[in-house]
Amino acid sequence: TEAEKYFKLAARPRPGVTAAHMAAVVRVYLALGLLKDAEDALERLKAHSPGGWDTAREEARLLARKGKAKAEAGELDDAKKFRDQAR
């Protein structure tokens, strides 16, 4: 969407952009159901803030969402693995 494009530009890694901004990009992609884009945004967040709270929270959020997707697809073993990793 148009708004997504501008939000993504505003949250790209550069001076003044915080981990919270980049974490918000991950959440936007998750809200839109774009798991691959959320993974890519999380990787950028990890590069910017590898040990940060925002990074850990968004990684757990992404893993939980992947687990939910696997459960909905009937792949219960994989779903459990993702949920366990999210914890």
Rosetta silent file (secondary structure, phi, psi, omega in degrees, C-alpha in Angstrom):
SEQUENCE: TEAEKYFKLAARPRPGVTAAHMAAVVRVYLALGLLKDAEDALERLKAHSPGGWDTAREEARLLARKGKAKAEAGELDDAKKFRDQAR
SCORE:     score description
SCORE:     0.000 S_00000001
   1 L     0.000  166.852  179.568    0.000    0.000    0.000 S_00000001
   2 H   -62.258  -45.757 -178.681    0.996    3.629   -0.290 S_00000001
   3 H   -64.048  -38.434  179.925    1.258    4.113    3.477 S_00000001
   4 H   -60.457  -41.789 -179.498    3.374    0.972    3.838 S_00000001
   5 H   -58.844  -47.455 -178.348    5.879    2.333    1.326 S_00000001
   6 H   -71.138  -35.451  177.813    6.373    5.575    3.265 S_00000001
   7 H   -65.058  -42.338  179.442    6.467    3.856    6.650 S_00000001
   8 H   -62.269  -43.214  177.844    9.136    1.483    5.361 S_00000001
   9 H   -62.896  -40.842 -178.228   11.200    4.408    4.061 S_00000001
  10 H   -68.380  -28.308 -175.180   10.878    6.254    7.357 S_00000001
  11 L  -101.420   11.082  179.275   11.998    3.222    9.385 S_00000001
  12 L   -70.247  152.132 -177.566   14.996    2.177    7.317 S_00000001
  13 L   -61.373  122.849  175.298   18.286    1.943    9.223 S_00000001
  14 L  -171.045  166.875  179.952   19.930    5.356    9.461 S_00000001
  15 L   -56.078  134.395  178.517   20.912    7.796   12.194 S_00000001
  16 L    96.602  -16.766  178.151   17.931    8.722   14.332 S_00000001
  17 L   -88.636  124.363 -177.380   15.888    5.595   13.621 S_00000001
  18 L   -92.569  167.711  175.725   15.427    3.604   16.785 S_00000001
  19 H   -60.876  -32.035  178.899   14.890   -0.106   17.268 S_00000001
  20 H   -63.146  -38.114  176.980   11.294    0.746   18.188 S_00000001
  21 H   -63.154  -46.269 -177.366   10.743    2.194   14.705 S_00000001
  22 H   -68.474  -35.388  177.141   12.162   -0.912   13.068 S_00000001
  23 H   -64.437  -34.780  178.648   10.159   -3.199   15.370 S_00000001
  24 H   -63.897  -34.504  177.090    7.022   -1.385   14.277 S_00000001
  25 H   -62.859  -42.742  177.544    7.783   -2.336   10.666 S_00000001
  26 H   -58.483  -46.264 -179.084    7.877   -6.007   11.708 S_00000001
  27 H   -64.195  -36.843  177.934    4.481   -5.613   13.415 S_00000001
  28 H   -62.299  -47.790  179.590    2.992   -3.892   10.371 S_00000001
  29 H   -62.279  -39.444  177.512    4.027   -6.766    8.126 S_00000001
  30 H   -64.226  -40.363  179.168    2.656   -9.297   10.604 S_00000001
  31 H   -64.230  -31.234  178.268   -0.641   -7.402   10.759 S_00000001
  32 H   -84.889   -6.281 -179.369   -0.812   -7.553    6.964 S_00000001
  33 L    78.610   20.675 -178.562   -0.008  -11.282    7.009 S_00000001
  34 L   -99.540   80.196 -173.833    3.259  -10.810    5.119 S_00000001
  35 H   -63.872  -40.246 -179.287    5.488  -13.257    6.984 S_00000001
  36 H   -63.889  -43.623  177.827    8.397  -13.136    4.530 S_00000001
  37 H   -65.357  -37.450  177.185    8.514   -9.342    4.666 S_00000001
  38 H   -63.635  -40.184  177.127    8.272   -9.513    8.470 S_00000001
  39 H   -61.837  -44.153  179.537   11.237  -11.925    8.497 S_00000001
  40 H   -62.889  -42.986  178.851   13.262   -9.544    6.335 S_00000001
  41 H   -64.665  -37.437  177.939   12.386   -6.593    8.579 S_00000001
  42 H   -65.120  -38.903  178.101   13.353   -8.650   11.631 S_00000001
  43 H   -63.085  -39.820  176.190   16.748   -9.427   10.093 S_00000001
  44 H   -64.658  -39.971  177.908   17.349   -5.698    9.598 S_00000001
  45 H   -63.362  -41.654  178.567   16.300   -5.116   13.208 S_00000001
  46 H   -62.312  -37.068  179.142   18.703   -7.837   14.381 S_00000001
  47 H   -69.030  -35.461 -178.131   21.541   -6.164   12.484 S_00000001
  48 H   -78.595  -40.190 -174.876   20.692   -2.791   14.035 S_00000001
  49 L  -142.758   73.792 -171.997   20.006   -3.992   17.592 S_00000001
  50 L   -61.485  -32.823 -176.680   21.117   -7.621   18.028 S_00000001
  51 L  -110.577   14.445 -173.730   20.637   -7.897   21.780 S_00000001
  52 L   -80.070  157.605  177.958   17.808   -5.472   22.253 S_00000001
  53 H   -61.982  -42.049  179.772   14.476   -6.038   23.921 S_00000001
  54 H   -59.457  -40.694 -179.702   12.605   -4.900   20.798 S_00000001
  55 H   -64.317  -47.574 -179.908   14.460   -7.492   18.742 S_00000001
  56 H   -61.859  -42.710 -178.677   13.696  -10.337   21.159 S_00000001
  57 H   -64.146  -44.675 -177.830   10.033   -9.330   21.395 S_00000001
  58 H   -71.621  -31.837  175.959    9.534   -9.129   17.638 S_00000001
  59 H   -65.431  -42.969  177.787   11.355  -12.407   17.056 S_00000001
  60 H   -63.900  -40.030  179.159    9.036  -14.105   19.556 S_00000001
  61 H   -62.727  -43.390  179.425    6.037  -12.457   17.914 S_00000001
  62 H   -66.053  -43.284  179.137    7.127  -13.697   14.466 S_00000001
  63 H   -62.746  -40.162  178.108    7.781  -17.236   15.722 S_00000001
  64 H   -63.543  -40.488  179.217    4.361  -17.327   17.382 S_00000001
  65 H   -66.519  -38.903  176.329    2.719  -16.172   14.145 S_00000001
  66 H   -63.482  -40.560  177.749    4.587  -18.837   12.176 S_00000001
  67 H   -61.674  -41.446  178.256    3.394  -21.422   14.705 S_00000001
  68 H   -62.569  -42.553  179.136   -0.173  -20.242   14.267 S_00000001
  69 H   -63.321  -41.931  178.235    0.129  -20.507   10.477 S_00000001
  70 H   -64.883  -40.644  179.223    1.509  -24.042   10.769 S_00000001
  71 H   -63.414  -41.074  178.590   -1.304  -25.036   13.147 S_00000001
  72 H   -65.714  -28.473  178.378   -3.900  -23.676   10.728 S_00000001
  73 L   -84.567   -2.123  178.886   -2.268  -25.722    7.966 S_00000001
  74 L    85.190    8.752  179.475   -2.539  -28.837   10.125 S_00000001
  75 L   -94.405   75.765 -170.629    1.211  -29.141   10.686 S_00000001
  76 H   -68.560  -35.318  178.339    0.928  -29.507   14.442 S_00000001
  77 H   -63.941  -45.309  178.081    4.479  -30.747   15.117 S_00000001
  78 H   -65.599  -37.934  179.284    5.972  -27.757   13.312 S_00000001
  79 H   -60.768  -43.075  179.963    3.487  -25.447   15.040 S_00000001
  80 H   -64.356  -39.442  179.318    4.619  -26.705   18.438 S_00000001
  81 H   -61.466  -45.070  179.443    8.281  -26.165   17.530 S_00000001
  82 H   -65.363  -42.207  179.575    7.635  -22.532   16.575 S_00000001
  83 H   -63.677  -40.153  178.061    5.551  -21.896   19.694 S_00000001
  84 H   -64.340  -40.431  178.476    8.285  -23.420   21.884 S_00000001
  85 H   -65.135  -33.497 -178.317   10.929  -21.236   20.211 S_00000001
  86 H   -66.922  -26.465  179.755    8.764  -18.180   20.772 S_00000001
  87 L   -79.997    0.000    0.000    8.872  -18.790   24.511 S_00000001
